[in-house]
Structure formats: C-alpha cells, structure tokens
mmCIF file of C-alpha atoms in Angstrom:
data_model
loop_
_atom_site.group_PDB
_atom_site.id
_atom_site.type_symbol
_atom_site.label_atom_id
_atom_site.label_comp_id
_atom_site.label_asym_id
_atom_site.label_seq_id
_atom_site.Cartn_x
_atom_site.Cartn_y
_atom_site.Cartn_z
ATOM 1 C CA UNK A 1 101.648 12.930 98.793
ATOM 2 C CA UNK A 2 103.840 11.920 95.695
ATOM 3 C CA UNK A 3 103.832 8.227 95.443
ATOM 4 C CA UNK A 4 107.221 6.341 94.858
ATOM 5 C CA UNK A 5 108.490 4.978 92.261
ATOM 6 C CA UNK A 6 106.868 1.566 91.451
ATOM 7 C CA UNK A 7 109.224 -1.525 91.186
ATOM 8 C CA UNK A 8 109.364 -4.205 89.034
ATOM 9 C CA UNK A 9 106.094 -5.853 89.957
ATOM 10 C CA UNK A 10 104.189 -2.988 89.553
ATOM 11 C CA UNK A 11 103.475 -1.630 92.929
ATOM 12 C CA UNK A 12 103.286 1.670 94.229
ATOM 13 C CA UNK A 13 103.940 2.417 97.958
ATOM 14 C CA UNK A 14 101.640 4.690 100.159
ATOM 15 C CA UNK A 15 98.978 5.404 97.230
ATOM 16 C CA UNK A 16 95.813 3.159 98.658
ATOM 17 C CA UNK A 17 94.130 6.365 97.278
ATOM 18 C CA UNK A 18 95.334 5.623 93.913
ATOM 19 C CA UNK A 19 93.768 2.113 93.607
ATOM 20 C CA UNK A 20 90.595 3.913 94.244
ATOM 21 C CA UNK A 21 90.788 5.588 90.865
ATOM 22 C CA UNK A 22 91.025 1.576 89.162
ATOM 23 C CA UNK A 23 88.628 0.435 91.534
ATOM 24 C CA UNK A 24 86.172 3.354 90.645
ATOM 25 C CA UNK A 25 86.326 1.819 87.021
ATOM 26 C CA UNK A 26 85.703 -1.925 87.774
ATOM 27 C CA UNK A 27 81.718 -2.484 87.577
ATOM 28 C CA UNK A 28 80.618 -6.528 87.036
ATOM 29 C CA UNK A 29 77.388 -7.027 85.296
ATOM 30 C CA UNK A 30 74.572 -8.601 86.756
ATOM 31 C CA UNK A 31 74.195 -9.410 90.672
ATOM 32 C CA UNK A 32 75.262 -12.424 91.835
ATOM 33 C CA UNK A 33 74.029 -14.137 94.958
ATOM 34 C CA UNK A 34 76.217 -14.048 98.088
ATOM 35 C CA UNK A 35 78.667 -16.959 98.046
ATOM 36 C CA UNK A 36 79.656 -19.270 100.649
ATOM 37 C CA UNK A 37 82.447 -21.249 101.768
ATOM 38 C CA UNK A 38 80.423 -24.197 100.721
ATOM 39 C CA UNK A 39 80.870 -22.852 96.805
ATOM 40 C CA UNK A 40 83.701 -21.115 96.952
ATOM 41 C CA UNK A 41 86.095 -24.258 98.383
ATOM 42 C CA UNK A 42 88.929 -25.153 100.934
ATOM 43 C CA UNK A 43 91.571 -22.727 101.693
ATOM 44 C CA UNK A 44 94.172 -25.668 101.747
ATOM 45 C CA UNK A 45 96.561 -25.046 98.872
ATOM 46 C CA UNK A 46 99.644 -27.097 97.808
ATOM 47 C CA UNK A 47 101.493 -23.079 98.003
ATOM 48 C CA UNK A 48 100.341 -21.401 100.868
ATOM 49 C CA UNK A 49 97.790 -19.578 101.848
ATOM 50 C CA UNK A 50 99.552 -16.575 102.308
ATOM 51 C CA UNK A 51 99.050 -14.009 104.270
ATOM 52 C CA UNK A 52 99.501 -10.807 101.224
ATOM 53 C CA UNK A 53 100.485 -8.638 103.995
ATOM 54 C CA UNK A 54 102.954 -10.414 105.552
ATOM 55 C CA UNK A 55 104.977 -12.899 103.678
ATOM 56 C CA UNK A 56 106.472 -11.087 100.663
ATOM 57 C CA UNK A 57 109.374 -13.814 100.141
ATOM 58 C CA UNK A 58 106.808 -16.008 99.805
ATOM 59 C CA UNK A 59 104.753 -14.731 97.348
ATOM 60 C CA UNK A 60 107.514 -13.924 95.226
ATOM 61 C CA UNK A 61 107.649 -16.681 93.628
ATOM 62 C CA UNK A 62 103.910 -16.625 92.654
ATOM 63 C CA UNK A 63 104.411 -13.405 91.210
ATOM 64 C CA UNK A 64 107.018 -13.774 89.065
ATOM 65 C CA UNK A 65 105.569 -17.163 87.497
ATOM 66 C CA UNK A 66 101.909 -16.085 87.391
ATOM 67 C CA UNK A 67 101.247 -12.186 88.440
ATOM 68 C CA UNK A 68 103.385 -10.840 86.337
ATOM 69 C CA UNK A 69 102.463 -7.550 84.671
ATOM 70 C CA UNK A 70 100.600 -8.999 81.594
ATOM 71 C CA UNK A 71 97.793 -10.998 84.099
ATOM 72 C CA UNK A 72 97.921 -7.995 86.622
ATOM 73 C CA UNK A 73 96.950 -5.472 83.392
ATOM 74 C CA UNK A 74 94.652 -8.017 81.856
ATOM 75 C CA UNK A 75 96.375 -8.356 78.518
ATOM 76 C CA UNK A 76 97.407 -11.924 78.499
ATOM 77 C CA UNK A 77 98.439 -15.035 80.921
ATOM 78 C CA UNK A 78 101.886 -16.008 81.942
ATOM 79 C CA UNK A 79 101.357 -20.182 82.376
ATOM 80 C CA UNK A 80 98.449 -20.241 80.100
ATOM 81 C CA UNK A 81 95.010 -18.222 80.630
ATOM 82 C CA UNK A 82 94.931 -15.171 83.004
ATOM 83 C CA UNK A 83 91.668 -16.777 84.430
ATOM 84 C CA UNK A 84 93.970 -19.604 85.711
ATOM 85 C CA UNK A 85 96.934 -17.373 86.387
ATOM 86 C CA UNK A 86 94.528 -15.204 88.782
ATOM 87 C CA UNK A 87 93.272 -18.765 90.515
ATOM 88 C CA UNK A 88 96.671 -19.467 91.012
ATOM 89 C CA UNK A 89 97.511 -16.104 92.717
ATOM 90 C CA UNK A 90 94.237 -16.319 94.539
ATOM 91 C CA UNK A 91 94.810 -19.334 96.121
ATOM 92 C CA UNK A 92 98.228 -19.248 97.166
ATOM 93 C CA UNK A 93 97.183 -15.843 98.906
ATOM 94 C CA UNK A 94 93.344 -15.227 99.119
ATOM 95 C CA UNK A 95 93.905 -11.555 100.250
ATOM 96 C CA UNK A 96 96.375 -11.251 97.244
ATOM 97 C CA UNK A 97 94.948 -6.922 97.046
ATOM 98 C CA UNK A 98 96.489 -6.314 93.921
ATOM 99 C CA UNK A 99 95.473 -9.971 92.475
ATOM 100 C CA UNK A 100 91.295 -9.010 93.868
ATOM 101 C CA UNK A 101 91.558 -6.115 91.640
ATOM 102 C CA UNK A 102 92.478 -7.996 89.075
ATOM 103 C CA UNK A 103 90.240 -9.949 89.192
ATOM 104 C CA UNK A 104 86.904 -7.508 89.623
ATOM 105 C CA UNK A 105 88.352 -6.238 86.578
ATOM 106 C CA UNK A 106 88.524 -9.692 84.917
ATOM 107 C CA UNK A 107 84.513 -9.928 85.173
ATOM 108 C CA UNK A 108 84.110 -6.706 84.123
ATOM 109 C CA UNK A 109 86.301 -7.244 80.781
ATOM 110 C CA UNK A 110 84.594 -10.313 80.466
ATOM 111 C CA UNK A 111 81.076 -8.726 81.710
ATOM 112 C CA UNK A 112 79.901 -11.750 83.530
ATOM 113 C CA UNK A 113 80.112 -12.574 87.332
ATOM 114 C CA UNK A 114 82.107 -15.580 86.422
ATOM 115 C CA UNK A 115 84.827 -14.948 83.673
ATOM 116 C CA UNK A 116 86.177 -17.338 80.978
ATOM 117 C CA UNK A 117 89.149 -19.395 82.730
ATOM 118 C CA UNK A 118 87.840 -18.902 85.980
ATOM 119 C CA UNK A 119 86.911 -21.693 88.056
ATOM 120 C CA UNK A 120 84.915 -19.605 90.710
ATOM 121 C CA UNK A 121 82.766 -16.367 90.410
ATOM 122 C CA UNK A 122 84.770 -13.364 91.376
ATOM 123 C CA UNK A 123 82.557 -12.817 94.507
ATOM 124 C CA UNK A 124 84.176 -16.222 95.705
ATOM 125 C CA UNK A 125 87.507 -14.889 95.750
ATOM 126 C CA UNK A 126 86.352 -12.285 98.327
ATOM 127 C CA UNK A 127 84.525 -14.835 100.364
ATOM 128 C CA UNK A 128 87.884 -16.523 100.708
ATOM 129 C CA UNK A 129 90.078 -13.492 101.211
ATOM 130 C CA UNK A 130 87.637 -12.473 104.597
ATOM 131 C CA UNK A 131 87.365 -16.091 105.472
ATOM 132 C CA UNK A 132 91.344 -16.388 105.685
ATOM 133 C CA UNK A 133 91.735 -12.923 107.133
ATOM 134 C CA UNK A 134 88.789 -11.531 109.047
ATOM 135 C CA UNK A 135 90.573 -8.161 109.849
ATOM 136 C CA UNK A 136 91.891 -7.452 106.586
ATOM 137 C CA UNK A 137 90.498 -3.634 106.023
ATOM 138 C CA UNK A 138 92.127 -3.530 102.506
ATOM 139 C CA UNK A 139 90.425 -6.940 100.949
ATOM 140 C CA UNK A 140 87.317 -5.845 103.037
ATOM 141 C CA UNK A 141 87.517 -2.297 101.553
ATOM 142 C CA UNK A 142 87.493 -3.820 98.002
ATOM 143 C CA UNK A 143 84.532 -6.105 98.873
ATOM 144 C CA UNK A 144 82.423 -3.307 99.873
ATOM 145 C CA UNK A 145 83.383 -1.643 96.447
ATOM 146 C CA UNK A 146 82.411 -4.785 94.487
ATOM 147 C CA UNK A 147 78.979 -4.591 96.381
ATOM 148 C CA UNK A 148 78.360 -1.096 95.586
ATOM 149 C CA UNK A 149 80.014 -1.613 91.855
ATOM 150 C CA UNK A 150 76.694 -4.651 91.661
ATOM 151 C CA UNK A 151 74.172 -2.065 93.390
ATOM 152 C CA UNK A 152 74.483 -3.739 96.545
ATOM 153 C CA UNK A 153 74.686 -0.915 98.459
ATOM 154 C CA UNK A 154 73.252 -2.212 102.296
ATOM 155 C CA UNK A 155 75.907 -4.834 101.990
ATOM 156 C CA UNK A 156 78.421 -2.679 101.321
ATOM 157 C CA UNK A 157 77.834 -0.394 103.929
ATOM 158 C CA UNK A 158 77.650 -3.115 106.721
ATOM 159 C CA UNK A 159 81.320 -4.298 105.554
ATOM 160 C CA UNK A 160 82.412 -0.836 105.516
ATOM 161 C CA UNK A 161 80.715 -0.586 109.162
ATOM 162 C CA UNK A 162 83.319 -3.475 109.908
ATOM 163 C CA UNK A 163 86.095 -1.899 108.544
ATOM 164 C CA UNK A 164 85.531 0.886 110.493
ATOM 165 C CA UNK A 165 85.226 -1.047 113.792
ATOM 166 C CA UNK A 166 88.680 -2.369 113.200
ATOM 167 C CA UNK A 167 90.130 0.944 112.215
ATOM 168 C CA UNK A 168 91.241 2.222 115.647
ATOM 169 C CA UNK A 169 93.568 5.037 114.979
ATOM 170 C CA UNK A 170 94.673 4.305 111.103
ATOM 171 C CA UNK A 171 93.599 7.703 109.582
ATOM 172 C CA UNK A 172 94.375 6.275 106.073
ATOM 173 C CA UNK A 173 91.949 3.498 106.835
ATOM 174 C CA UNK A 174 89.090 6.292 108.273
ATOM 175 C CA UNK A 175 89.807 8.551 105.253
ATOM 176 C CA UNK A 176 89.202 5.907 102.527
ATOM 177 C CA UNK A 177 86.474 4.123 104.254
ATOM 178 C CA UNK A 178 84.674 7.664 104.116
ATOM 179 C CA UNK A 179 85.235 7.608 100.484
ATOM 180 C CA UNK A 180 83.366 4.827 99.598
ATOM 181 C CA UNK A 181 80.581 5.898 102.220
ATOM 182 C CA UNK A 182 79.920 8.547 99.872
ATOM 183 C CA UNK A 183 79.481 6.781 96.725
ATOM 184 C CA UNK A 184 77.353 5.029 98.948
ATOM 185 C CA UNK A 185 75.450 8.114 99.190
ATOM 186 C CA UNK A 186 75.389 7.730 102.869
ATOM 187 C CA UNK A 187 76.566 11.586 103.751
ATOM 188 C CA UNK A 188 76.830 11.292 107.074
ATOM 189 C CA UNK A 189 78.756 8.247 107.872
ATOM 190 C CA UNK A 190 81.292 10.019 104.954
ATOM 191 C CA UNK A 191 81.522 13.064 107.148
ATOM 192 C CA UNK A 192 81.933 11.272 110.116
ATOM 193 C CA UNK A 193 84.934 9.245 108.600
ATOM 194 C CA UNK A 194 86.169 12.868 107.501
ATOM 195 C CA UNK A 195 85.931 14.322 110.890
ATOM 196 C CA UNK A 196 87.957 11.169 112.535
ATOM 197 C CA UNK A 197 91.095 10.664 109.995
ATOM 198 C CA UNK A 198 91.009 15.071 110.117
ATOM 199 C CA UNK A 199 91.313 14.320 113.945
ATOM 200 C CA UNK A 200 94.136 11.803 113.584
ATOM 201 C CA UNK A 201 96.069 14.264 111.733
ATOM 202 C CA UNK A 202 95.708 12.648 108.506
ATOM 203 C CA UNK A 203 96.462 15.401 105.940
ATOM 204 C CA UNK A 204 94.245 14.501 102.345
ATOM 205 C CA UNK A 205 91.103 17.105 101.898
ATOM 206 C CA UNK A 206 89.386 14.737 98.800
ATOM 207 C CA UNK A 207 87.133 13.311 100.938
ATOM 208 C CA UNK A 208 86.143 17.016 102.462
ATOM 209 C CA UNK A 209 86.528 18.552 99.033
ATOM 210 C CA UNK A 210 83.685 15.907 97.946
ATOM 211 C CA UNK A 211 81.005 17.030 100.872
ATOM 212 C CA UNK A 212 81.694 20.465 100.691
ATOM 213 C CA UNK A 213 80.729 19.625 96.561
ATOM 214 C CA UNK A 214 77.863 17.929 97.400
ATOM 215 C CA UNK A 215 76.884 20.143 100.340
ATOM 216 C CA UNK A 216 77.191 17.890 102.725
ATOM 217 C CA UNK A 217 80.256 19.448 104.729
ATOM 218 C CA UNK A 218 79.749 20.347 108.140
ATOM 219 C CA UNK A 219 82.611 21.168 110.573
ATOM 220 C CA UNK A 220 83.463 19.205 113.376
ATOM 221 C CA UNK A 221 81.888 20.312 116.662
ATOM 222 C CA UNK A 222 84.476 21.463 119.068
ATOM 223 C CA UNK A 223 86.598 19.277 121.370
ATOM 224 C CA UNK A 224 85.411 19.968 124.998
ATOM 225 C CA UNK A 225 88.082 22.178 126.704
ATOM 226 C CA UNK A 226 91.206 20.165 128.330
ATOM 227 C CA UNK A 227 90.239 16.582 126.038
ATOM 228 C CA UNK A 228 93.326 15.435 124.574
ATOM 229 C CA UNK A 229 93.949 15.402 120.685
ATOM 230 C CA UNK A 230 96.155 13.678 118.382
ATOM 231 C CA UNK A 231 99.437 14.994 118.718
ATOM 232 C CA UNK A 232 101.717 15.143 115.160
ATOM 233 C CA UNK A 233 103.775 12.405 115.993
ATOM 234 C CA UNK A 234 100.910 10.174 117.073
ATOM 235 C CA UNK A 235 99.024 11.237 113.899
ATOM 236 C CA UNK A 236 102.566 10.539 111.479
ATOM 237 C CA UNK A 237 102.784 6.959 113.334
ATOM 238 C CA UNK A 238 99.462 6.241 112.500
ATOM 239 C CA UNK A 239 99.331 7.439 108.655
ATOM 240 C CA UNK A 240 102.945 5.452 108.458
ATOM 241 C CA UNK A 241 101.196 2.003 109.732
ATOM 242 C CA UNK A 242 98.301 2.254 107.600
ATOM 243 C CA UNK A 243 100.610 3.698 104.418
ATOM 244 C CA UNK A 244 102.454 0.424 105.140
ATOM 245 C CA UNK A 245 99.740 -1.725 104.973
ATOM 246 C CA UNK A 246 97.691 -0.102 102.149
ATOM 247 C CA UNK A 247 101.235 -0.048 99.774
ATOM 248 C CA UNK A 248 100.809 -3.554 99.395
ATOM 249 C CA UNK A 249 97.876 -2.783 97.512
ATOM 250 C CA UNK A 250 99.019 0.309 94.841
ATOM 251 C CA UNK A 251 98.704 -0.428 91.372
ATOM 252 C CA UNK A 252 100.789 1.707 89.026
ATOM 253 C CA UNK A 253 99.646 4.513 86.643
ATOM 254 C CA UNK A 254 96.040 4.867 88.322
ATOM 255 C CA UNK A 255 94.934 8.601 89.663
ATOM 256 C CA UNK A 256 91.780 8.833 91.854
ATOM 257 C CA UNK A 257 89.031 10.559 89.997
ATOM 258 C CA UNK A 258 86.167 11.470 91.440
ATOM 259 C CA UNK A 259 82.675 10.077 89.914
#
C-alpha cells in the first residue's frame, strides 16, 4: 500500500504501519511509576480538549502556531521551547497521535522520563489521552509501546488486550495490535491477531512474515463448512474505517523496520 503524499503538516494518510517504524525507535530511560490523574492534572483547557480524531478545524490552529514541523521533528520550538510547544498541543488535544509521538521521542532525546520544558512526565500525557478518550485504539496502541519501550511488558499487554476488545472488525487495528504482541514476545496472541485481520481480508503479510521468521507461524484452522466469512467488500469497508482513523496518526519519511 503506497502511502499518499503528505501535506503541509506533515501527515501521511493510511500508513499507521509507518509510525511503527518511529515508534520502534523511541525508548525512554529509566521506568517511571504509573501516573494518575491526581499528577497528571485537569483536562479543562482554555483551547479545547479536542478530540484528535474528530475536530481537524479545530486543531488547526494549534498546529500551525505550535506543531509545526520543527516541534513535531524535535529540532526546535515555534512559541518558545518544544517542551512547552508539546504541552500546548497536548492539552488542547490529549490524544493529539502525532503530538504523543513526539513527545516519547522528546524523553528519549532528552533520556529522562520527564524532559527539559516539560511540565509533566511523558507517561502523564498518556494518562490524559485514555482518560479523555477511553476507546482511542491509536493513543492506546502507543501507550502499550511506551510500556514495552520501559520493559513494562505485562502492562503493555493488558492495554493491548483492550485494544483488542474494542477492535471489532477493524483489520488494520487487529494487524498492528499483533505487531506489538510480538515484540512483546507473546507468540500466540501475535498469531491470533494475524489469523483475525487475515480473516477480515486485510491484505499486509509483515506480521505473518515475522512468525513464520521466528517460527511461530501456524495456519489458521479451517472454518467449519457453511460459517460465513468476510466478504471483499465487508473486508475493504473495514480496512477504509480503520485507514481513516489511523491516517491521523502518519508521520512522514518513517518505514517500518523490523527489530
């Protein structure tokens, strides 16, 4: 699948695969405690909050005036530091995808669970992205990979668990939470994730390609005779929600590589 051309802001449509490859790089020293909404403050806001999904016009704004392409890349603020341009971001839209990113790779840079110019540890800005919206799969997605990124790996797998509950029949979402199942090593809750976006008609083999690597591939048993499957146009419906909920979330100029 050959992602589109990104716009000015620097996102890509339909490549949620993609932001695995920046995601894969993004490890924060150390392992901080879990944080609560105690710490991590009100979701009031004198902008917002947000919904990233959902309200594009009004996040423009935010966007051009403080995620602009030097904070999103990490190479400088746009209103002063890029800790407090990332704040900014964060709190006018908690699930911000593109702005969480940024900000795992803030700590990272900085090597320290709470980066210079930050007012809040970087695990508090996913305490506030699930706290404002429960059923986001993408900020939940990149929660679990900040877990695993801080050896937190039975955390990580219970959010994944969640995402997976709320999943239904997104193939995209199935596929991708069975890619960070395997990093979590755990084999067979990858191979299960494989076998359901396969089913769903969802067409990317990485995820196979990895277990058949790591020889943990195992076909699918057969469907018993007369149960109903997912037809093509049930499948392209399904991979066309999810791809429009995951584009929100492309970076440019990041390729998935396997670790």
């Amino acid at each position: 699948m050959n992602p589109m051309k990104p716009d000015r802001r620097g996102t890509q449509a339909c490549r949620w695969t993609s932001l695995l490859g920046l995601v894969a790089g993004v490890a924060l020293a150390g392992s901080a405690a879990a944080q609560t909404p105690q710490s991590c403050g009100e979701l009031q806001n004198a902008y917002g909050p947000f919904d990233y999904r959902t309200s594009k016009n009004e996040l423009r704004v935010v966007e051009d005036h403080h995620f602009t392409r030097k904070v999103e890349t990490l190479t400088g603020g746009q209103e002063g530091y890029i800790g407090g341009d990332l704040d900014y971001t964060l709190r006018a839209s908690p699930n911000h995808h593109r702005a969480l990113v940024a900000v795992m790779g803030w700590g990272e840079k900085n090597k320290s669970p709470q980066p210079r110019d930050l007012p809040r540890p970087v695990e508090c800005y996913f305490e506030r992205a699930l706290r404002f919206k429960p059923d986001d799969t993408t900020a939940r997605m990149l929660y679990a990979n900040y877990l695993l990124r801080n050896n937190r790996t039975p955390q990580a797998v219970a959010e994944l668990d969640r995402v997976v509950s709320m999943a239904g029949d997104n193939g995209f979402t199935h596929f991708n939470a069975g890619l960070f199942y395997f990093d979590a090593k755990n084999y067979d809750k990858a191979l299960q994730q494989a076998h359901t976006a396969q089913a769903l008609g969802f067409p990317r083999t990485d995820l196979k390609q990895k277990l058949v690597a790591a020889g943990k591939w195992r076909d699918a048993p057969a469907a018993p005779a007369g149960a109903a499957s997912a037809t093509p146009a049930a499948a392209a419906v399904s991979t066309a929600s999810v791809a429009a909920a995951a584009s929100a979330a492309s970076t440019a100029g990041a390729s998935t590589t396997a670790r």
